PDB file of C-alpha atoms and ligand atoms in Angstrom:
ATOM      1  CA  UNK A  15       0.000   0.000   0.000  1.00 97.00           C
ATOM      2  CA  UNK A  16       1.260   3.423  -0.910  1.00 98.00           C
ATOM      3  CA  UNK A  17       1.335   6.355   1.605  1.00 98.00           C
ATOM      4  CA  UNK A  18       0.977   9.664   0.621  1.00 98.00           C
ATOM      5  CA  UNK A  19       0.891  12.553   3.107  1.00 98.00           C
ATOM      6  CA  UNK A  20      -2.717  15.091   3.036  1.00 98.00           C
ATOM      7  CA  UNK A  21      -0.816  18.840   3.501  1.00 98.00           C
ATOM      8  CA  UNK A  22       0.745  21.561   1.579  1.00 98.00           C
ATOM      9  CA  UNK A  23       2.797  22.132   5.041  1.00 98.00           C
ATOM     10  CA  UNK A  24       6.352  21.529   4.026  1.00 98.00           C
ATOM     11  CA  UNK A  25       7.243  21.019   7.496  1.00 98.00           C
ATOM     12  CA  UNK A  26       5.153  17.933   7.860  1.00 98.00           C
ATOM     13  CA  UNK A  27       5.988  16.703   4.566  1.00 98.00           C
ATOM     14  CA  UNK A  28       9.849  16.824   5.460  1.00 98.00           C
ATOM     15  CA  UNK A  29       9.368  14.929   8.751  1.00 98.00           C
ATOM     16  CA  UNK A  30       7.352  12.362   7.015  1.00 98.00           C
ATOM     17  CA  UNK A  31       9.849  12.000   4.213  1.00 98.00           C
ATOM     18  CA  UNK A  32      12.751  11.414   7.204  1.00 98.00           C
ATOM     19  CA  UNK A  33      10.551   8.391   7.987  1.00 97.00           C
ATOM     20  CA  UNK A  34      11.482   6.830   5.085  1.00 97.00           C
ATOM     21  CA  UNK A  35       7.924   5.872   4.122  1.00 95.00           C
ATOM     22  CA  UNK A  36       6.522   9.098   2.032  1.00 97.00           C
ATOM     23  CA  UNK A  37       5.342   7.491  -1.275  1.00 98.00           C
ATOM     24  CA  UNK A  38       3.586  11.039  -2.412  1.00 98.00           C
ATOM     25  CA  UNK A  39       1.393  14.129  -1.494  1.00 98.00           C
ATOM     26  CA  UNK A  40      -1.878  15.363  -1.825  1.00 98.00           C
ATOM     27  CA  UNK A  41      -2.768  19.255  -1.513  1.00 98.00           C
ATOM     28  CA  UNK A  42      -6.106  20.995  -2.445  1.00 98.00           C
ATOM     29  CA  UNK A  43      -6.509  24.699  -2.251  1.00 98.00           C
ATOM     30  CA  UNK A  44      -7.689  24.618   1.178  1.00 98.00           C
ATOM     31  CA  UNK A  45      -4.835  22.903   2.612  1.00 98.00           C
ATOM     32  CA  UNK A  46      -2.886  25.621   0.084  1.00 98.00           C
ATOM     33  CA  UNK A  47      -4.748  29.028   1.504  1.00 98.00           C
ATOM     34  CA  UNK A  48      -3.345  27.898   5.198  1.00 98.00           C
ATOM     35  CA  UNK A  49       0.068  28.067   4.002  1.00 97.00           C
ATOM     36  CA  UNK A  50       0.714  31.498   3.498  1.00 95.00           C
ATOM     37  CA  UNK A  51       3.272  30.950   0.243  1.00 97.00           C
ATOM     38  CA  UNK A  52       2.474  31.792  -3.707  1.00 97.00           C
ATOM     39  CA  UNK A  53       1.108  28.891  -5.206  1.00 95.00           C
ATOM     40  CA  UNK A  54       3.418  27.938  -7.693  1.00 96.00           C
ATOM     41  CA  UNK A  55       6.362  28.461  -5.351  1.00 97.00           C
ATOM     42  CA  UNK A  56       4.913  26.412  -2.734  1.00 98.00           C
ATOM     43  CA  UNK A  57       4.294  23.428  -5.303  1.00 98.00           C
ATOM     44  CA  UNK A  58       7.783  24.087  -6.538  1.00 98.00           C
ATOM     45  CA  UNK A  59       8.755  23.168  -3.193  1.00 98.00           C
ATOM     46  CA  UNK A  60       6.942  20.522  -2.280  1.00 98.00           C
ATOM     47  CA  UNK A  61       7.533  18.319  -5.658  1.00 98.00           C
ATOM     48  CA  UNK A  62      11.399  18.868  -4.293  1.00 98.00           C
ATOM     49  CA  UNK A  63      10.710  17.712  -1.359  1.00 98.00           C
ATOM     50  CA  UNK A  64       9.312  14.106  -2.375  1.00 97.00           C
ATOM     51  CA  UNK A  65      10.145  11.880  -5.266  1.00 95.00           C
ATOM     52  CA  UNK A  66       6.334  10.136  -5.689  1.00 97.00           C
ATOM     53  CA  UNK A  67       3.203  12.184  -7.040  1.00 98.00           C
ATOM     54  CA  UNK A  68       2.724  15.469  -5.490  1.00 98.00           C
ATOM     55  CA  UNK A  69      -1.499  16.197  -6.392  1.00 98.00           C
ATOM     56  CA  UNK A  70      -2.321  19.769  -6.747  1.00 98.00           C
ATOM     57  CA  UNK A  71      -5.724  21.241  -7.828  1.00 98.00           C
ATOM     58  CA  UNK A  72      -7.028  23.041 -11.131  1.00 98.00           C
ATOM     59  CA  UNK A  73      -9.742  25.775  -9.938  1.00 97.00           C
ATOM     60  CA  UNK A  74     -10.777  26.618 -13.543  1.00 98.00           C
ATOM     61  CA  UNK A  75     -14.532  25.092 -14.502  1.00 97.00           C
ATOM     62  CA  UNK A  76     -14.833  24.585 -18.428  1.00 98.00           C
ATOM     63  CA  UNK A  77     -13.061  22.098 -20.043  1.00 98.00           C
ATOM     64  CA  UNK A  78     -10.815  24.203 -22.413  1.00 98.00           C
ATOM     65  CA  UNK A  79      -9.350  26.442 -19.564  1.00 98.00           C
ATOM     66  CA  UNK A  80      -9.593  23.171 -16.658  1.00 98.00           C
ATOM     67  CA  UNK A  81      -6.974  21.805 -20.376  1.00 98.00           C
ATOM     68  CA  UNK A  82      -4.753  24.983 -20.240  1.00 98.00           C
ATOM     69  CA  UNK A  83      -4.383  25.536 -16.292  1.00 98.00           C
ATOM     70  CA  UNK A  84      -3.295  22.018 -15.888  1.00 98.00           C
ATOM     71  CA  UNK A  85      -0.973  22.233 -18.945  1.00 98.00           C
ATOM     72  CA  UNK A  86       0.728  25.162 -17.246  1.00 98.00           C
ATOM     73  CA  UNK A  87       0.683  23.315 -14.040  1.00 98.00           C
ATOM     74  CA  UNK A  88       2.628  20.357 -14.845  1.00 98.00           C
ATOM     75  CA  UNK A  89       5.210  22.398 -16.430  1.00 98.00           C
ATOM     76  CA  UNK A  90       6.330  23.188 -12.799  1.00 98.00           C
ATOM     77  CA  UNK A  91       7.810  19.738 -11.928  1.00 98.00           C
ATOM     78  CA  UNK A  92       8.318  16.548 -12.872  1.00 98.00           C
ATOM     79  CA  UNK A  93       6.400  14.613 -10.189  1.00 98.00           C
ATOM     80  CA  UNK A  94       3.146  16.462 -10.614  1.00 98.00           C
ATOM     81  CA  UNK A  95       0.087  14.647 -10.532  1.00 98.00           C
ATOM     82  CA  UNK A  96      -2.786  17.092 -11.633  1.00 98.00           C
ATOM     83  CA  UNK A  97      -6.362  17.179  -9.674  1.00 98.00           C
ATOM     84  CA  UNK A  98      -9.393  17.797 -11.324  1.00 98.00           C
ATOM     85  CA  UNK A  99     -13.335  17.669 -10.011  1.00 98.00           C
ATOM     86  CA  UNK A 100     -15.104  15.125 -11.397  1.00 98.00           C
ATOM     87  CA  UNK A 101     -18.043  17.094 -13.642  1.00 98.00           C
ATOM     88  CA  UNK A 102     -18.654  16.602 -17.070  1.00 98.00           C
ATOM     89  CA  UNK A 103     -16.148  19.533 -17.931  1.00 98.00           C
ATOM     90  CA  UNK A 104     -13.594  17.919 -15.633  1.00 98.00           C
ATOM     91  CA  UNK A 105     -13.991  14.606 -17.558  1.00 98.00           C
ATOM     92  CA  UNK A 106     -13.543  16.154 -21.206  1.00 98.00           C
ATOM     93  CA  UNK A 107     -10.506  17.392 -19.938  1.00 98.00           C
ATOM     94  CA  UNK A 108      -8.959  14.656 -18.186  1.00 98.00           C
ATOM     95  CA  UNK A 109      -9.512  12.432 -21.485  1.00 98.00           C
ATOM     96  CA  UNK A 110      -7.496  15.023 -23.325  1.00 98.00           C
ATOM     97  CA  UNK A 111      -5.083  15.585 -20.830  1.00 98.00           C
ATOM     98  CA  UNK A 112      -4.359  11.602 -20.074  1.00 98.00           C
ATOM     99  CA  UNK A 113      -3.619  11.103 -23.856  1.00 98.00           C
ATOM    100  CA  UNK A 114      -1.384  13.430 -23.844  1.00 98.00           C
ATOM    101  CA  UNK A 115       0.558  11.593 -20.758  1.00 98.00           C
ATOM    102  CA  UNK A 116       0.217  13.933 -18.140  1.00 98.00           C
ATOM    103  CA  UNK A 117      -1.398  12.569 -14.590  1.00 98.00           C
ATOM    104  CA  UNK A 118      -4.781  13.310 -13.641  1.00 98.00           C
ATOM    105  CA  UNK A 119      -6.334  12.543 -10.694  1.00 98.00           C
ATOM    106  CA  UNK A 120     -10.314  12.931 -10.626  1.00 98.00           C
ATOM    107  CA  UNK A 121     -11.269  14.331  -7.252  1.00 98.00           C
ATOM    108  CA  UNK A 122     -14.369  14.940  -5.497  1.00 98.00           C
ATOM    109  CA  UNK A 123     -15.809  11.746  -6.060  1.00 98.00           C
ATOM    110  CA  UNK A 124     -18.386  10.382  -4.057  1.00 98.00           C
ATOM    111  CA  UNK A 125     -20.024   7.827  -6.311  1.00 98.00           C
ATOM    112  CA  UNK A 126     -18.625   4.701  -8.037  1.00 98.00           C
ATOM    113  CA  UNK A 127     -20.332   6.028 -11.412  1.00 98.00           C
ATOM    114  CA  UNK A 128     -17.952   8.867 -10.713  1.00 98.00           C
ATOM    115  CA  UNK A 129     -14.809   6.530 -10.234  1.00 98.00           C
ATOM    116  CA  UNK A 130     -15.616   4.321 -13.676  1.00 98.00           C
ATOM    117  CA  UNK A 131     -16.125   7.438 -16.062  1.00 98.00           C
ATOM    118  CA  UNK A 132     -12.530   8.829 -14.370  1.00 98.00           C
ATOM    119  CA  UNK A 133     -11.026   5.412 -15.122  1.00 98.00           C
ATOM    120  CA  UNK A 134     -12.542   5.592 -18.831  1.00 98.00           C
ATOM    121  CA  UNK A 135     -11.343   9.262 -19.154  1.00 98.00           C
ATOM    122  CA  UNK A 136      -8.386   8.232 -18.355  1.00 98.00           C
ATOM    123  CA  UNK A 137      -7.329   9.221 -14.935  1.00 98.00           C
ATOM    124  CA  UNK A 138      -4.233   7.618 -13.290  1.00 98.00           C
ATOM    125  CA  UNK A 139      -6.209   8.091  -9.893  1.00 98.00           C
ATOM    126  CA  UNK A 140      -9.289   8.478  -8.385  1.00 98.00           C
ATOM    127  CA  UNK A 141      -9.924  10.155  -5.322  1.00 98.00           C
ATOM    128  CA  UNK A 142     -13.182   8.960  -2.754  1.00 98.00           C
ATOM    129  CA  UNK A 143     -13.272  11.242   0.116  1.00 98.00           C
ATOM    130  CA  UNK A 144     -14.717   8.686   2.465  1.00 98.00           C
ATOM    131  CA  UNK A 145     -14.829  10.784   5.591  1.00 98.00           C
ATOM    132  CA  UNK A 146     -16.667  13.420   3.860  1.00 98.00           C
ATOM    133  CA  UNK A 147     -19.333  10.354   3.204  1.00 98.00           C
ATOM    134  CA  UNK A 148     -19.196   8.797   6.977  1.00 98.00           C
ATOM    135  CA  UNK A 149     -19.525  12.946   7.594  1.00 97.00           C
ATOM    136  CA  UNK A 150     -23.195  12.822   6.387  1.00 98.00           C
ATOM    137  CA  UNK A 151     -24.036   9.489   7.430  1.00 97.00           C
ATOM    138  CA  UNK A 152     -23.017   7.294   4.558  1.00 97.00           C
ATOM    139  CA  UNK A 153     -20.410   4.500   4.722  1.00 96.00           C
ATOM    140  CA  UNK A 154     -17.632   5.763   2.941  1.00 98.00           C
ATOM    141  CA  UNK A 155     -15.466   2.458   2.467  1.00 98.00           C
ATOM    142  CA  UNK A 156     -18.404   0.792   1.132  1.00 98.00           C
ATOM    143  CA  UNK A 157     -17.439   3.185  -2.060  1.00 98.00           C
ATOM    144  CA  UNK A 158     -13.887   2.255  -1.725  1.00 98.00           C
ATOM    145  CA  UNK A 159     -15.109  -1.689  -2.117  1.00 98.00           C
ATOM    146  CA  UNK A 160     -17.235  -0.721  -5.056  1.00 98.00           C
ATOM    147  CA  UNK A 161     -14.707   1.227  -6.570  1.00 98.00           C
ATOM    148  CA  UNK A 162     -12.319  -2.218  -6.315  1.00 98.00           C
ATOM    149  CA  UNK A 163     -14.376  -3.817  -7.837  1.00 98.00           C
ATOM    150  CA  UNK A 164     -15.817  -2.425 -10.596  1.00 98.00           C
ATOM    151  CA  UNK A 165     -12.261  -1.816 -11.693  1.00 98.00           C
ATOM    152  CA  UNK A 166     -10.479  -5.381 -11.130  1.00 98.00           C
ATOM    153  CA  UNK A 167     -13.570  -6.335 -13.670  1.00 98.00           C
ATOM    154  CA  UNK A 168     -12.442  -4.441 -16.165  1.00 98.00           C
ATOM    155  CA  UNK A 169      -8.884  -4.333 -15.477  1.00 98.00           C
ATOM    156  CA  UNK A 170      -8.861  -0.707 -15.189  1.00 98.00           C
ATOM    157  CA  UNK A 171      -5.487   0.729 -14.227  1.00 98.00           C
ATOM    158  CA  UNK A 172      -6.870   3.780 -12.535  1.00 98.00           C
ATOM    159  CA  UNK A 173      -4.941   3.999  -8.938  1.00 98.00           C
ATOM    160  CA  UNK A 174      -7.549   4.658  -5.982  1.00 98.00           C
ATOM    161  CA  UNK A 175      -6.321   7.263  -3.672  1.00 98.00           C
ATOM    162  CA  UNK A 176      -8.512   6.495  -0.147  1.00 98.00           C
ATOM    163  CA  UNK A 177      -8.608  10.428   0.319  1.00 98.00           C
ATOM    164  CA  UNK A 178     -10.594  12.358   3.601  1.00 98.00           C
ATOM    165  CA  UNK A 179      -9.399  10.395   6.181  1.00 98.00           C
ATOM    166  CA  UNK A 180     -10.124  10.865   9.330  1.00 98.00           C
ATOM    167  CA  UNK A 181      -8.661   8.245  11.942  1.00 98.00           C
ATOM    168  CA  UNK A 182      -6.142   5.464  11.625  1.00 98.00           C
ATOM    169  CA  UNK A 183      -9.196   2.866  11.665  1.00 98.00           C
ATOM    170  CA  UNK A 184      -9.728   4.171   7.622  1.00 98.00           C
ATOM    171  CA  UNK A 185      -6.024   3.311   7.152  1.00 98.00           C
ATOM    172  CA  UNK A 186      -6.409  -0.098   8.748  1.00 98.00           C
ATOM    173  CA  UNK A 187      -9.702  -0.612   6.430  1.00 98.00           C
ATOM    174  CA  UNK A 188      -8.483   0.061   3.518  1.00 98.00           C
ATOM    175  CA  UNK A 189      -5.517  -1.745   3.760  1.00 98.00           C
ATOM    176  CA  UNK A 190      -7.461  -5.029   4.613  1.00 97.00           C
ATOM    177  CA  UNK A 191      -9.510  -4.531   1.434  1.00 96.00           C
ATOM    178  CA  UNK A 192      -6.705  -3.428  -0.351  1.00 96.00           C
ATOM    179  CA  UNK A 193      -7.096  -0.440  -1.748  1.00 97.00           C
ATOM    180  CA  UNK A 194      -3.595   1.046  -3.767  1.00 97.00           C
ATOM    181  CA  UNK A 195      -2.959   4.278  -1.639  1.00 98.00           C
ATOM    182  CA  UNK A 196      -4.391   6.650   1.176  1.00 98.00           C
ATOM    183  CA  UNK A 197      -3.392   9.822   1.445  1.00 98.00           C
ATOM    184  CA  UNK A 198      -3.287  10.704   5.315  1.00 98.00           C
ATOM    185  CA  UNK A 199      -3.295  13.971   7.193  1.00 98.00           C
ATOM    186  CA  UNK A 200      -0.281  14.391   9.824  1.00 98.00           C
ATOM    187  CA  UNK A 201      -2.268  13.725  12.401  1.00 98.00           C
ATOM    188  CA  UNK A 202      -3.235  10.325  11.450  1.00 98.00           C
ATOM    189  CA  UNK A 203       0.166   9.204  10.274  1.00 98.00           C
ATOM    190  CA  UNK A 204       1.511  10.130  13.805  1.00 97.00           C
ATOM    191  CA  UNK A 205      -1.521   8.338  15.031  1.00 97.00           C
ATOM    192  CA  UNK A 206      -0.567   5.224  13.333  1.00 98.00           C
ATOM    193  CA  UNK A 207       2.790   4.527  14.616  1.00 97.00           C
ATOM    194  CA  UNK A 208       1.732   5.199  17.965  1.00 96.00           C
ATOM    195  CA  UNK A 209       0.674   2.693  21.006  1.00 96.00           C
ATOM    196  CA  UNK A 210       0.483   3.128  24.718  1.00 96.00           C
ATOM    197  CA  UNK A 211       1.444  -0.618  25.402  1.00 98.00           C
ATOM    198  CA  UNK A 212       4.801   0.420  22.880  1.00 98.00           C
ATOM    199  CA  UNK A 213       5.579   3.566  25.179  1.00 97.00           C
ATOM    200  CA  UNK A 214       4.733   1.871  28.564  1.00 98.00           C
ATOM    201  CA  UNK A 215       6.451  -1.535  26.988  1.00 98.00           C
ATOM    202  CA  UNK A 216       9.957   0.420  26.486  1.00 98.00           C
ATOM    203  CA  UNK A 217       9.618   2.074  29.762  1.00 98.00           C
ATOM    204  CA  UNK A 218       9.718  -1.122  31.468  1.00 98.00           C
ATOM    205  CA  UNK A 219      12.768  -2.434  29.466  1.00 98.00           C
ATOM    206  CA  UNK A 220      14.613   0.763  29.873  1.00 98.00           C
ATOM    207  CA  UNK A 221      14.127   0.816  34.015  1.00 98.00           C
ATOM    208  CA  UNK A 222      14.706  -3.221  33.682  1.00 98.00           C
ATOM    209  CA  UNK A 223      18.190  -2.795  31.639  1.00 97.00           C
ATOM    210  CA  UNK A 224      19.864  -0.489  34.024  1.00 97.00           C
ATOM    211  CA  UNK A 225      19.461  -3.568  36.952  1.00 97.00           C
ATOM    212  CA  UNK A 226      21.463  -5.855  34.466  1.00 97.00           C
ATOM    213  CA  UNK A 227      25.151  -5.385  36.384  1.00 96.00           C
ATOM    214  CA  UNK A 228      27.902  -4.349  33.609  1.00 90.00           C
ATOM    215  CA  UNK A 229      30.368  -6.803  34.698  1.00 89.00           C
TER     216      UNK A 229
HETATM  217  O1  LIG B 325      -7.245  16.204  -0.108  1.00 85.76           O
HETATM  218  C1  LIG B 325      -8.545  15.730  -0.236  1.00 85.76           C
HETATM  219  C2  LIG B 325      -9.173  15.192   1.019  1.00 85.76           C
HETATM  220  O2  LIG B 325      -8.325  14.287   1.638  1.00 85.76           O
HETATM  221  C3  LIG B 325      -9.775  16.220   1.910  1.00 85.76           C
HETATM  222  O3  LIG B 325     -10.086  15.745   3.188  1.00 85.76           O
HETATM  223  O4  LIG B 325     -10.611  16.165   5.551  1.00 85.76           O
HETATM  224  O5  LIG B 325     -11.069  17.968   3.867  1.00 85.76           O
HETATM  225  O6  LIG B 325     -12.489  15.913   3.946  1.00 85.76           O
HETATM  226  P1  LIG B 325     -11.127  16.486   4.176  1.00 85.76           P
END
């Protein structure tokens, strides 16, 4: 399963990347506004911060100006994976865009009919926001199981990005069902590595070690 980090915040993308375990980013332009940099600049600097797929966001809405934005976007690095809503504008574009090789992942999607017309545009990923969906009572990893499947029976190569997570449980759950990659906010990634039975485990061993005599 790929991890990719859910921030523009270059600090928490550099500490995640020290982990070792930073397979990409995700930003949208509200994660953007909070960080107080120009937009391309801050992209600049987080595609140099990370080898994988950094996402960023098109804002335009027809299909010929969604085609020209994301153009000028992926001109800024070579790791660029370009986000795009999933609307019937957003889907003209993304089928021109994919032919012409450049990365497009369909966000916003909250439907599986979404996810298979982004995997027949073309998309490379396809981004469910399933906390969004558990947000208004739905279960959002039910559309993360569709998703799977509709695509393994048609041996679509679209990548599913498990995207508005919320709590290390969504990690867990759509690792078990095995879904390609979940982007994560900070938070949750600190979340996942941490245990109170780990901290109060070492502890013990520590206090334990320094009764072992030296000689
Ligand atoms: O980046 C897209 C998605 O992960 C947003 O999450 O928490 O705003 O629903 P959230």
């Amino acid at each position: 399963m790929k991890l990719f980090l859910d921030t523009a915040n270059l600090e928490e993308i550099r500490e995640v990347a020290s982990w070792g375990l930073l397979d990409g980013v995700t930003t949208n332009p509200t994660l953007c506004s909070k960080e107080n940099l120009p937009y391309e600049r801050l992209i600049k600097e987080i595609c140099g911060l990370v080898s994988g797929p950094v996402s960023v966001e098109c804002v335009s809405d027809r299909a010929e100006d969604l085609i020209s934005e994301a153009r000028k976007l992926n001109q800024l690095a070579a790791n660029l994976a370009i986000k795009i809503p999933v609307t019937i504008e957003g889907l003209k574009a993304t089928k021109i865009l994919s032919s012409e090789g450049i990365k497009i992942n369909m966000t916003l999607v909250f439907s599986p009919s979404q996810a298979l017309l982004a995997a027949k545009a073309g998309a490379a990923f396809v981004s469910p926001f399933i906390g969004r969906l558990d947000d208004v009572s739905h279960h959002g990893m039910e559309l993360i199981e569709q998703i799977m499947t509709i695509y393994e029976n048609y041996d679509f190569e679209t990548e599913i990005i498990v995207a508005s997570i919320r709590h290390p449980g969504h990690v867990v759950e759509a690792a078990l069902i095995g879904a390609h990659i979940a982007t994560i906010p900070y938070g949750v990634m600190e979340k996942l590595v941490k245990h109170p039975l780990t901290d109060s485990g070492i502890e013990k061993f520590l206090q334990d070690w320094k009764k072992i005599p030296s000689k």
